[in-house]
XYZ file of C-alpha atoms in Angstrom:
729
model
C 1.329 8.046 -28.877
C 0.920 10.741 -26.226
C 0.388 10.005 -22.544
C -2.151 12.354 -20.967
C -2.922 12.572 -17.262
C -6.225 13.998 -16.076
C -7.541 14.776 -12.591
C -11.038 13.243 -12.411
C -13.690 14.946 -10.257
C -16.903 13.349 -9.024
C -15.991 9.664 -8.634
C -17.520 8.176 -5.484
C -16.808 4.431 -5.790
C -14.519 1.949 -7.548
C -17.212 1.141 -10.137
C -17.064 4.791 -11.311
C -13.394 4.267 -12.191
C -14.212 0.992 -13.965
C -16.978 2.672 -15.972
C -14.694 5.537 -17.067
C -11.846 3.147 -17.930
C -14.186 1.239 -20.263
C -15.529 4.448 -21.826
C -12.045 5.873 -22.471
C -10.691 2.545 -23.781
C -13.515 2.407 -26.351
C -12.753 5.947 -27.572
C -11.224 6.068 -31.059
C -7.489 6.829 -30.933
C -7.020 5.557 -27.358
C -4.632 2.598 -27.103
C -4.659 2.295 -23.312
C -6.597 3.930 -20.483
C -6.587 3.524 -16.747
C -8.636 5.416 -14.194
C -7.363 5.122 -10.640
C -10.067 5.718 -8.017
C -7.602 6.133 -5.112
C -5.613 8.819 -6.954
C -8.686 10.338 -8.727
C -6.538 10.234 -11.826
C -6.857 9.034 -15.423
C -3.762 7.993 -17.394
C -4.451 7.692 -21.126
C -2.205 6.748 -24.063
C -3.735 8.148 -27.239
C -3.126 9.284 -30.820
C -3.366 13.106 -30.818
C -4.454 13.155 -34.459
C -7.578 11.149 -33.578
C -8.485 12.401 -30.109
C -7.176 15.463 -28.248
C -6.954 16.142 -24.501
C -10.166 18.197 -24.763
C -11.811 15.242 -26.507
C -10.854 12.930 -23.634
C -12.243 15.425 -21.096
C -15.466 15.531 -23.140
C -15.765 11.714 -22.917
C -15.446 11.890 -19.105
C -17.985 14.756 -18.905
C -20.341 12.765 -21.112
C -20.456 10.078 -18.424
C -21.512 12.551 -15.742
C -18.107 13.406 -14.241
C -15.588 16.217 -14.706
C -11.851 16.319 -15.468
C -8.950 18.766 -15.473
C -5.441 18.453 -16.956
C -3.023 17.125 -14.307
C -0.141 19.001 -15.935
C 1.990 15.876 -16.350
C 2.841 15.864 -12.649
C 0.471 15.466 -9.762
C -0.013 18.598 -7.650
C 0.321 16.790 -4.317
C -0.796 19.713 -2.145
C -3.936 20.256 -4.214
C -4.684 16.538 -4.309
C -4.175 16.246 -0.546
C -6.662 19.094 -0.019
C -9.185 17.293 -2.253
C -8.756 14.071 -0.286
C -9.068 15.887 3.051
C -12.271 17.580 1.838
C -13.694 14.237 0.668
C -12.854 12.642 4.032
C -14.521 15.508 5.929
C -17.678 15.219 3.819
C -17.956 11.429 4.279
C -17.259 11.741 8.020
C -19.929 14.447 8.376
C -22.458 12.339 6.455
C -21.713 9.288 8.614
C -22.043 11.242 11.899
C -25.249 12.926 10.646
C -26.677 9.523 9.703
C -25.605 7.982 13.030
C -27.303 10.761 15.065
C -30.678 9.884 13.517
C -30.169 6.101 13.290
C -29.340 5.514 16.998
C -32.820 6.669 18.228
C -34.437 4.790 15.302
C -32.798 1.530 16.453
C -33.719 2.262 20.092
C -37.400 3.036 19.383
C -38.040 0.738 16.412
C -36.113 -2.322 17.565
C -34.902 -2.390 21.186
C -38.093 -1.026 22.821
C -40.249 -3.112 20.468
C -38.367 -6.288 21.472
C -39.050 -5.626 25.180
C -42.712 -4.870 24.488
C -42.679 -1.077 25.046
C -44.617 1.012 22.513
C -43.828 4.728 22.174
C -46.797 7.043 21.420
C -46.884 8.088 17.744
C -43.981 5.668 17.199
C -44.533 5.284 13.442
C -44.583 9.058 12.879
C -41.444 9.583 15.000
C -39.614 6.883 12.998
C -40.848 8.456 9.747
C -39.521 11.887 10.797
C -36.159 10.471 11.971
C -35.547 8.254 8.903
C -36.397 10.897 6.281
C -33.130 12.936 6.623
C -31.105 9.709 6.469
C -32.982 8.498 3.387
C -32.908 11.721 1.363
C -29.994 13.799 2.689
C -27.359 11.134 3.378
C -28.836 8.721 0.846
C -28.965 11.322 -1.950
C -25.522 10.195 -3.185
C -26.891 6.687 -3.787
C -29.733 8.103 -5.892
C -27.168 10.104 -7.895
C -25.006 6.986 -8.296
C -28.029 5.021 -9.480
C -28.941 7.759 -11.972
C -25.385 7.821 -13.373
C -25.363 4.012 -13.644
C -28.707 4.071 -15.484
C -27.421 6.767 -17.858
C -24.509 4.477 -18.652
C -26.739 1.385 -18.951
C -25.264 -0.408 -15.929
C -26.048 -1.169 -12.290
C -23.897 -1.098 -9.168
C -24.082 -1.256 -5.369
C -25.602 2.249 -5.363
C -28.488 0.862 -7.401
C -29.078 -1.938 -4.908
C -28.871 0.412 -1.924
C -31.171 3.018 -3.508
C -33.811 0.468 -4.566
C -33.697 -1.567 -1.359
C -33.877 1.393 1.031
C -36.464 3.200 -1.097
C -38.668 0.097 -1.164
C -38.519 -0.212 2.630
C -39.008 3.537 3.190
C -41.783 4.157 0.647
C -43.725 1.067 1.668
C -43.434 2.208 5.305
C -44.825 5.623 4.331
C -47.672 3.918 2.431
C -48.384 1.676 5.420
C -48.476 4.601 7.890
C -50.689 6.842 5.701
C -53.154 4.225 4.476
C -53.023 1.967 7.543
C -52.382 -1.003 5.246
C -51.559 -3.176 8.249
C -48.302 -4.379 6.782
C -46.019 -2.811 9.394
C -43.219 -0.342 8.758
C -39.487 -0.725 7.934
C -38.026 2.747 8.512
C -35.205 1.252 10.613
C -34.202 -1.064 7.718
C -33.410 1.825 5.359
C -31.705 3.995 8.017
C -29.456 1.213 9.365
C -28.402 0.107 5.878
C -27.422 3.631 4.773
C -25.479 4.217 8.029
C -23.543 0.936 7.647
C -22.665 1.742 4.045
C -21.437 5.216 5.067
C -19.235 3.624 7.748
C -17.646 1.428 5.045
C -17.080 4.480 2.836
C -15.430 6.314 5.745
C -13.002 3.433 6.407
C -12.180 3.281 2.691
C -11.537 7.043 2.498
C -9.161 6.902 5.507
C -7.078 4.133 3.885
C -7.201 5.861 0.502
C -5.960 9.163 1.948
C -2.419 7.890 2.513
C -1.390 7.360 -1.101
C -0.034 10.860 -1.700
C 1.993 10.949 1.549
C 4.810 8.861 0.052
C 5.306 11.301 -2.802
C 5.201 14.324 -0.502
C 7.823 12.837 1.842
C 10.095 12.000 -1.094
C 9.865 15.562 -2.316
C 10.953 16.692 1.152
C 14.212 14.719 0.870
C 15.690 16.989 -1.739
C 17.513 19.991 -0.198
C 16.020 23.394 -0.922
C 19.368 25.137 -1.540
C 22.781 24.360 -3.037
C 26.241 25.884 -2.473
C 27.429 26.781 -5.991
C 30.711 28.326 -7.175
C 29.938 31.305 -9.411
C 32.447 33.972 -10.422
C 34.999 32.260 -8.185
C 32.824 32.602 -5.067
C 30.678 30.176 -3.059
C 27.056 31.337 -3.189
C 23.952 29.655 -1.802
C 21.159 29.469 -4.377
C 17.745 27.735 -4.547
C 18.176 24.206 -5.874
C 15.799 25.078 -8.757
C 18.403 27.621 -9.947
C 21.142 24.986 -10.379
C 21.927 24.285 -14.033
C 23.879 21.484 -15.687
C 27.602 22.302 -15.506
C 27.444 24.212 -12.199
C 30.201 23.317 -9.705
C 28.690 22.533 -6.293
C 30.423 22.307 -2.905
C 29.206 19.716 -0.379
C 30.374 19.636 3.248
C 30.153 16.798 5.822
C 26.595 15.954 6.927
C 24.949 17.801 4.035
C 22.540 16.384 1.472
C 23.659 16.340 -2.141
C 21.271 18.680 -4.032
C 21.450 17.282 -7.610
C 23.088 14.430 -9.517
C 26.649 14.994 -10.637
C 30.280 13.854 -10.957
C 32.994 14.454 -8.347
C 35.755 16.748 -9.674
C 37.819 17.255 -6.495
C 37.996 15.976 -2.936
C 36.876 12.629 -1.545
C 34.282 11.402 0.906
C 32.024 8.591 2.050
C 28.384 8.967 0.952
C 25.309 7.246 2.425
C 23.348 6.369 -0.695
C 21.247 3.569 0.799
C 18.134 5.369 -0.466
C 19.356 4.821 -4.038
C 21.215 1.485 -4.020
C 20.002 -0.108 -0.796
C 23.577 -0.658 0.401
C 23.825 -0.191 4.179
C 27.549 0.603 3.995
C 28.391 4.136 2.738
C 30.149 4.279 -0.601
C 33.569 5.906 -1.015
C 33.523 8.747 -3.543
C 36.613 9.976 -5.356
C 37.283 12.058 -8.459
C 35.160 10.849 -11.394
C 32.543 9.048 -9.262
C 28.801 9.762 -9.586
C 26.765 11.246 -6.732
C 22.964 11.328 -6.464
C 20.446 13.937 -5.367
C 19.121 13.480 -1.814
C 21.968 11.198 -0.660
C 23.956 12.224 2.445
C 27.621 13.156 2.555
C 29.126 11.519 5.651
C 32.775 12.537 6.052
C 34.950 14.709 3.782
C 34.106 17.763 1.698
C 34.164 17.631 -2.098
C 33.172 19.493 -5.227
C 31.139 18.041 -8.063
C 29.811 19.147 -11.436
C 26.017 18.997 -11.891
C 25.015 16.517 -14.616
C 21.270 16.105 -13.931
C 19.000 18.746 -12.401
C 15.295 19.274 -11.729
C 13.036 16.536 -13.053
C 16.007 14.568 -14.430
C 17.652 13.745 -11.078
C 17.504 10.196 -9.760
C 15.294 11.283 -6.831
C 12.832 13.004 -9.197
C 12.762 9.879 -11.344
C 11.913 7.793 -8.257
C 9.040 10.199 -7.482
C 7.816 9.911 -11.065
C 7.982 6.103 -10.940
C 5.843 6.018 -7.783
C 3.324 8.435 -9.332
C 3.070 6.303 -12.462
C 2.792 3.023 -10.558
C 0.070 4.411 -8.296
C -1.670 6.264 -11.105
C -1.902 3.312 -13.505
C -2.705 0.539 -11.048
C -6.197 -0.653 -12.033
C -8.716 -0.795 -9.169
C -10.016 -4.202 -8.162
C -13.510 -4.866 -9.457
C -15.502 -5.797 -6.396
C -17.318 -9.102 -6.639
C -20.422 -7.511 -5.123
C -20.517 -4.919 -7.929
C -20.242 -7.688 -10.518
C -23.094 -9.564 -8.887
C -25.212 -6.419 -8.596
C -24.784 -5.640 -12.302
C -26.838 -8.765 -13.050
C -28.724 -9.125 -9.766
C -30.352 -5.677 -9.629
C -32.128 -5.698 -13.018
C -33.353 -9.252 -12.382
C -34.765 -8.355 -8.931
C -36.510 -5.228 -10.267
C -38.062 -7.237 -13.110
C -39.207 -9.955 -10.684
C -40.792 -7.317 -8.388
C -42.612 -5.675 -11.312
C -43.700 -9.064 -12.656
C -44.934 -10.065 -9.179
C -47.135 -6.979 -8.928
C -48.497 -7.364 -12.486
C -49.262 -11.082 -12.146
C -51.082 -10.748 -8.807
C -53.002 -7.567 -9.672
C -53.914 -8.125 -13.318
C -53.801 -11.888 -13.839
C -54.738 -13.286 -10.410
C -57.179 -10.454 -9.676
C -55.788 -9.759 -6.200
C -56.226 -6.451 -4.406
C -53.802 -3.592 -5.022
C -52.567 -3.874 -1.414
C -51.899 -7.632 -1.762
C -49.996 -7.174 -5.055
C -47.978 -4.251 -3.653
C -47.047 -6.137 -0.475
C -45.802 -9.097 -2.560
C -43.725 -6.796 -4.826
C -42.268 -4.911 -1.849
C -41.432 -8.201 -0.097
C -39.365 -9.151 -3.160
C -37.470 -5.842 -3.029
C -36.987 -5.942 0.750
C -35.595 -9.488 0.820
C -33.314 -8.491 -2.075
C -32.060 -5.455 -0.100
C -28.243 -5.725 -0.266
C -27.536 -5.465 3.457
C -25.860 -8.891 3.652
C -24.275 -8.469 0.218
C -22.925 -5.080 1.271
C -21.605 -6.501 4.556
C -20.072 -9.650 3.037
C -16.782 -8.052 2.034
C -16.264 -5.231 4.593
C -16.997 -7.357 7.684
C -14.529 -10.055 6.639
C -11.941 -7.409 5.773
C -12.464 -5.557 9.073
C -12.002 -8.756 11.086
C -9.061 -9.814 8.867
C -7.260 -6.492 9.203
C -7.980 -6.459 12.956
C -6.473 -9.919 13.357
C -3.482 -8.802 11.301
C -2.984 -5.759 13.570
C -3.051 -7.992 16.658
C -0.174 -9.938 15.100
C 1.813 -6.827 14.105
C 0.702 -6.994 10.452
C -0.808 -3.658 9.384
C -2.913 -4.020 6.244
C -3.867 -0.728 4.585
C -7.317 -1.328 3.125
C -9.140 -4.323 1.726
C -7.433 -4.414 -1.677
C -4.247 -5.866 -0.175
C -6.205 -8.665 1.509
C -8.109 -9.355 -1.698
C -4.931 -9.582 -3.777
C -2.352 -11.287 -1.516
C -3.858 -14.770 -1.889
C -3.384 -14.603 -5.679
C 0.383 -13.974 -5.575
C 2.665 -15.993 -7.846
C 6.018 -14.334 -7.058
C 7.527 -12.452 -4.135
C 10.620 -10.223 -4.316
C 12.681 -9.379 -1.219
C 15.021 -6.421 -0.959
C 18.325 -7.482 0.632
C 19.487 -4.714 2.947
C 17.322 -4.239 6.035
C 14.804 -6.801 4.823
C 16.535 -10.166 4.473
C 19.537 -8.741 6.365
C 19.575 -6.706 9.593
C 20.679 -3.534 7.795
C 23.536 -2.835 10.230
C 27.150 -3.982 9.684
C 28.486 -6.385 12.349
C 31.916 -7.894 12.936
C 31.625 -11.558 11.958
C 35.259 -12.737 11.968
C 38.474 -11.688 13.720
C 41.353 -13.658 12.139
C 44.764 -13.387 13.888
C 47.916 -13.712 11.754
C 51.609 -13.648 12.661
C 51.333 -14.327 16.373
C 48.687 -11.775 17.389
C 45.412 -13.118 18.755
C 43.178 -11.184 21.185
C 45.104 -7.996 20.441
C 43.678 -7.770 16.880
C 40.264 -6.475 17.982
C 41.847 -4.232 20.637
C 44.199 -2.562 18.119
C 41.530 -2.245 15.402
C 38.911 -0.809 17.788
C 41.364 1.630 19.376
C 42.253 3.036 15.953
C 38.676 3.079 14.618
C 37.322 4.836 17.724
C 38.513 8.081 16.123
C 36.732 7.302 12.828
C 33.086 8.036 11.919
C 32.880 5.336 9.230
C 30.015 2.787 9.732
C 32.531 -0.098 9.487
C 34.494 1.583 12.262
C 31.309 1.807 14.345
C 30.787 -1.949 13.899
C 34.335 -2.724 15.117
C 34.075 -0.397 18.122
C 30.662 -1.821 19.022
C 32.037 -5.385 18.923
C 34.994 -4.383 21.112
C 32.655 -2.785 23.649
C 30.472 -5.912 23.671
C 33.553 -8.127 24.216
C 34.874 -5.641 26.830
C 38.167 -5.268 25.018
C 40.699 -2.740 26.340
C 41.139 0.443 24.253
C 44.705 1.771 23.828
C 45.897 5.372 23.439
C 46.205 6.352 19.768
C 48.264 9.134 18.180
C 48.857 10.478 14.672
C 45.476 9.212 13.419
C 44.915 9.761 9.700
C 41.903 8.778 7.578
C 42.619 8.009 3.917
C 39.287 8.140 1.998
C 38.641 5.052 -0.059
C 41.519 3.162 1.573
C 41.300 3.119 5.377
C 43.169 4.640 8.322
C 46.676 4.766 9.820
C 47.647 5.527 13.435
C 50.274 4.966 16.115
C 49.840 2.955 19.303
C 52.876 3.506 21.440
C 55.841 3.469 19.060
C 54.236 1.228 16.428
C 52.441 2.448 13.311
C 49.404 0.432 12.192
C 47.481 0.374 8.913
C 43.802 -0.713 8.903
C 41.865 -0.810 5.654
C 41.467 -2.467 2.274
C 43.896 -4.003 -0.225
C 44.665 -0.548 -1.695
C 45.955 0.644 1.687
C 48.094 -2.487 2.057
C 49.532 -1.915 -1.411
C 50.459 1.689 -0.563
C 52.093 0.490 2.691
C 53.963 -2.218 0.724
C 52.418 -5.047 2.778
C 52.359 -8.417 1.018
C 49.016 -10.275 0.939
C 50.029 -13.192 -1.299
C 50.052 -15.804 1.508
C 46.578 -14.833 2.701
C 44.633 -14.231 -0.534
C 42.731 -17.537 -0.285
C 41.523 -16.673 3.228
C 40.560 -13.140 2.176
C 38.772 -14.413 -0.926
C 36.912 -17.018 1.149
C 35.554 -14.324 3.478
C 34.575 -12.067 0.564
C 32.813 -14.945 -1.200
C 30.771 -15.296 1.965
C 29.509 -11.743 1.441
C 31.787 -10.065 3.968
C 33.845 -6.856 3.761
C 37.416 -7.639 4.847
C 39.537 -5.034 6.673
C 43.243 -5.816 6.998
C 45.411 -4.852 9.969
C 49.170 -4.502 9.432
C 52.115 -2.918 11.188
C 55.078 -1.349 9.344
C 56.324 -4.785 8.157
C 53.577 -7.367 7.678
C 49.921 -8.323 7.895
C 48.854 -8.996 11.487
C 45.174 -9.877 11.201
C 41.853 -9.672 9.350
C 38.575 -8.220 10.575
C 35.534 -9.237 8.512
C 32.371 -7.110 8.657
C 29.030 -8.100 7.146
C 25.373 -7.272 7.223
C 24.084 -10.602 8.646
C 20.719 -12.094 7.672
C 17.837 -11.907 10.122
C 17.060 -14.994 12.156
C 13.654 -15.396 10.482
C 14.816 -14.956 6.862
C 15.539 -18.597 6.031
C 12.378 -19.935 7.708
C 10.218 -17.320 5.946
C 11.703 -18.088 2.517
C 11.249 -21.825 3.102
C 7.585 -21.417 4.102
C 6.835 -19.182 1.104
C 8.374 -21.714 -1.260
C 6.281 -24.474 0.342
C 3.220 -22.257 -0.259
C 4.062 -22.435 -3.975
C 5.497 -18.943 -4.447
C 8.599 -18.136 -6.472
C 10.975 -16.199 -4.189
C 13.442 -13.601 -5.544
C 16.032 -11.333 -3.907
C 16.859 -7.939 -5.398
C 19.652 -5.569 -4.359
C 21.911 -2.749 -5.472
C 24.832 -4.641 -3.927
C 27.477 -6.478 -5.972
C 26.713 -9.943 -7.344
C 29.169 -11.869 -5.145
C 27.784 -10.426 -1.892
C 24.197 -10.793 -3.134
C 24.621 -14.483 -3.976
C 26.312 -15.169 -0.634
C 23.395 -13.624 1.284
C 20.828 -15.355 -0.948
C 22.510 -18.713 -0.355
C 22.233 -18.279 3.427
C 18.567 -17.267 3.163
C 17.695 -20.142 0.823
C 16.805 -17.870 -2.111
C 17.620 -19.280 -5.563
C 16.674 -16.322 -7.815
C 18.898 -13.237 -7.398
C 18.902 -9.818 -9.106
C 22.104 -7.924 -8.162
C 23.515 -4.433 -8.889
C 20.001 -3.118 -9.512
C 19.041 0.585 -9.379
C 15.532 1.767 -8.321
C 14.356 2.152 -11.922
C 15.353 -1.442 -12.588
C 13.637 -2.709 -9.437
C 10.289 -1.447 -10.741
C 11.120 -2.887 -14.179
C 11.858 -6.340 -12.717
C 8.495 -6.216 -10.918
C 6.772 -5.352 -14.223
C 8.485 -8.272 -15.960
C 7.412 -10.739 -13.266
C 3.855 -9.362 -13.389
C 3.539 -10.898 -16.856
C 3.528 -14.309 -15.114
C 1.041 -13.319 -12.390
C 0.607 -11.137 -9.323
C 3.799 -9.999 -7.584
C 4.604 -8.844 -4.030
C 7.604 -6.662 -3.177
C 9.071 -6.671 0.337
C 11.376 -3.758 1.217
C 12.289 -1.099 3.742
C 14.142 1.688 1.920
C 13.315 4.725 -0.210
C 15.000 2.909 -3.060
C 12.323 0.215 -2.742
C 9.411 2.681 -2.948
C 8.937 2.565 -6.767
C 8.951 -1.250 -6.716
C 6.601 -1.301 -3.696
C 4.195 0.971 -5.590
C 4.514 -0.993 -8.849
C 3.925 -4.393 -7.231
C 0.416 -5.771 -6.831
C 1.220 -5.923 -3.107
C 3.891 -3.758 -1.462
C 5.049 -5.116 1.902
C 7.121 -2.638 3.957
C 9.201 -3.402 7.044
C 8.160 -1.397 10.107
C 11.775 -0.404 10.766
C 12.059 1.046 7.260
C 11.655 4.601 6.038
C 8.335 6.452 6.313
C 8.195 6.546 2.510
C 8.433 2.753 2.184
C 5.769 2.370 4.873
C 3.440 4.851 3.152
C 3.918 3.232 -0.253
C 3.473 -0.344 0.985
C 0.018 -1.966 1.192
C 1.116 -4.081 4.173
C 3.489 -2.988 6.977
C 5.242 -5.570 9.182
C 5.633 -3.787 12.524
C 7.692 -6.556 14.177
C 10.212 -6.666 11.301
C 9.770 -10.443 11.372
C 9.907 -11.926 7.876
C 7.714 -14.824 9.048
C 4.916 -12.240 8.995
C 5.103 -12.253 5.174
C 3.736 -15.838 4.833
C 1.370 -15.087 7.741
C -0.027 -12.071 5.851
C -0.571 -14.218 2.738
C -2.307 -16.910 4.816
C -4.502 -14.218 6.398
C -5.444 -13.083 2.881
C -6.433 -16.648 1.913
C -8.525 -17.063 5.076
C -10.213 -13.676 4.568
C -11.026 -14.359 0.912
C -12.462 -17.717 1.902
C -14.729 -15.951 4.402
C -15.771 -13.364 1.789
C -16.800 -16.131 -0.622
C -18.710 -17.923 2.150
C -20.397 -14.623 3.063
C -21.378 -14.031 -0.559
C -22.939 -17.498 -0.632
C -25.015 -16.871 2.509
C -25.986 -13.369 1.360
C -27.212 -14.667 -1.992
C -28.626 -17.919 -0.556
C -31.324 -16.050 1.385
C -32.152 -13.927 -1.658
C -32.328 -16.829 -4.102
C -34.434 -18.878 -1.657
C -36.560 -15.993 -0.402
C -37.363 -14.084 -3.608
C -39.607 -16.800 -5.167
C -41.431 -17.276 -1.840
C -41.804 -13.484 -1.467
C -43.198 -13.339 -4.995
C -45.883 -15.819 -3.874
C -44.881 -18.820 -5.955
C -46.063 -21.215 -3.181
C -49.252 -19.250 -2.286
C -51.702 -21.046 -4.640
C -50.870 -24.453 -3.124
C -49.843 -23.739 0.475
C -51.208 -20.305 1.253
C -47.665 -19.200 2.186
C -46.859 -15.601 1.370
C -43.645 -14.014 2.607
C -44.766 -10.699 4.036
C -42.354 -7.722 4.072
C -42.003 -8.260 7.853
C -40.760 -11.838 7.387
C -38.688 -10.682 4.380
C -37.079 -8.052 6.617
C -36.396 -10.763 9.219
C -34.800 -13.007 6.607
C -32.698 -10.099 5.428
C -31.595 -9.424 9.018
C -30.827 -13.138 9.514
C -28.633 -13.151 6.418
C -26.754 -10.128 7.806
C -26.282 -11.815 11.186
C -24.973 -15.000 9.546
C -22.500 -12.981 7.468
C -21.170 -11.057 10.491
C -20.973 -14.223 12.639
C -19.122 -16.068 9.895
C -16.634 -13.201 9.579
C -15.997 -13.229 13.344
C -14.858 -16.870 13.111
C -11.676 -15.486 11.508
C -10.499 -14.411 14.961
C -10.000 -18.021 16.039
C -7.862 -18.975 13.035
C -4.119 -19.544 13.481
C -1.787 -17.750 11.073
């Protein structure tokens, strides 16, 4: 099976993507197909012997669209230009429509309500509404034509039929003085509202490629390579496997490789999620895009170009975004059945009254138009966007940024939620948690340790110095400071030499730890990094440093579990530390020592049970955030995580995770209520508009009353959505 990626041109709504997905899936030789509307991209697994890439493009063209090979990797600059052009076009259409609709509303509604009639009012409204109907509304006619060609119906069909019925009947009424009134404002307002919804959707959709672009910017453009015995700076694309590369303090590592000489401390939180830099010695692996903190070293390139870990992360995000199926809007599903039925009822109404009942042409036409006007999808079109607009607005007021309606529509269906450890459940910054005096020393432990570490740039050293400054501890004069990578530091205070570091340093200094192993092990079991302070003869104290959990972590986990969700924690950290942190946060399910590729894989596995949310803050979380049904990014996290996530928690408060899910449930409830009210007026009004009660009661729902009922349904939908503001999260 070959996987082919195509750039699709001409899609203008989510139902276009659904239609193409179905068409490609039914094609012989295709095992799996997915068309992503947001990315304008089709990902197809197919048998090349049965259908070629050209054959797949032909299928897409046959449905009225166009496609180009994506070249296996998305051209982000080109795609960004396409999105920017689409946004400009929608914005221009909306502004154009608004310019004509504002005077239409003023003349046709506001002045009419206060009893002021403008001379030649009907002709002015006709002139103003025509550009909106046929210039801005042309896309809806095209959408309707495409849907008809593919034997389906969508929201475009409803909008085109409803607005055309109102507009054409108004034209008929003005020309022939039929006395039935005019409804030019109905068609203009509806088209303008729909364009506003499309504009909001395009703005949210435009952010998907930003994550990939920012990731690409992380990789350095050049590398310092040893060739012919000399250090030369070359473009990173020129690096080949086997090249020896020199990295100095503060520089980014250009490709993946293995250290061959030197030692350093490397910040690889973007890969593993560990907040504490990792010591690198001969034989250790280093990753592209990670940052060298302290010493200089040389390494041999093992993976370059598309094979580096950073490139693989980019590819994972592209795949997760490119294959995520769009949500089928409930309104589109309804319209697929609703539209043909309404059209048939309108035709039947005209035929029955004109041919069977012997009514006048005008009477039969008014009855048929009344059916179409009351079925105009204004309320149905507003049902989802108004609830989502109010829901996202309420979220923003509470520091919960929700990027588009899909996140709100999906969050209430979640079965599992995965939390990253570092910077999400924990604070993401090492802190001194314990200072344990041994052999007579007490308050001096922190003073000695901080005085020595003040000369170090290691993050653990920063934590000790910060604690000493907070406790206002006195700093002593230090001499003969020496950092030993991977072990710790040694220095003199006065005439005494001190060693501060890990068990390896103590072993080299011949300091016995046998009496204190239980205490050390106890601290490590609690998820803490233990630094030992000794003089020339014996151990004098322990300083434990840890990344503590946030104050809201336990409460958030507890509330999510009470909401019926399965909570997981995932981290690149070691299993002992991971379980210690999970225990404090109340999380039972733990995935430890996990690389970015595995994070996305764990999400995929859990998705077999139901919808999954991923909560994270780092670049290493980005593939999992993109793969998850809902990606929730911490506001303090990287720009990439925030761009990839569907929901961003600006306050970094984990309690906002259950609040966001509750907001989703409330919003979906409102959408369903709105759908009921939107359809209630149609179901009740259509038979009356068709004249079913006329023979017995003389009641006939004129287009004017039908337009009023349609407006009332819209008002009820908007009012119901606004009730969301009063709800407590």
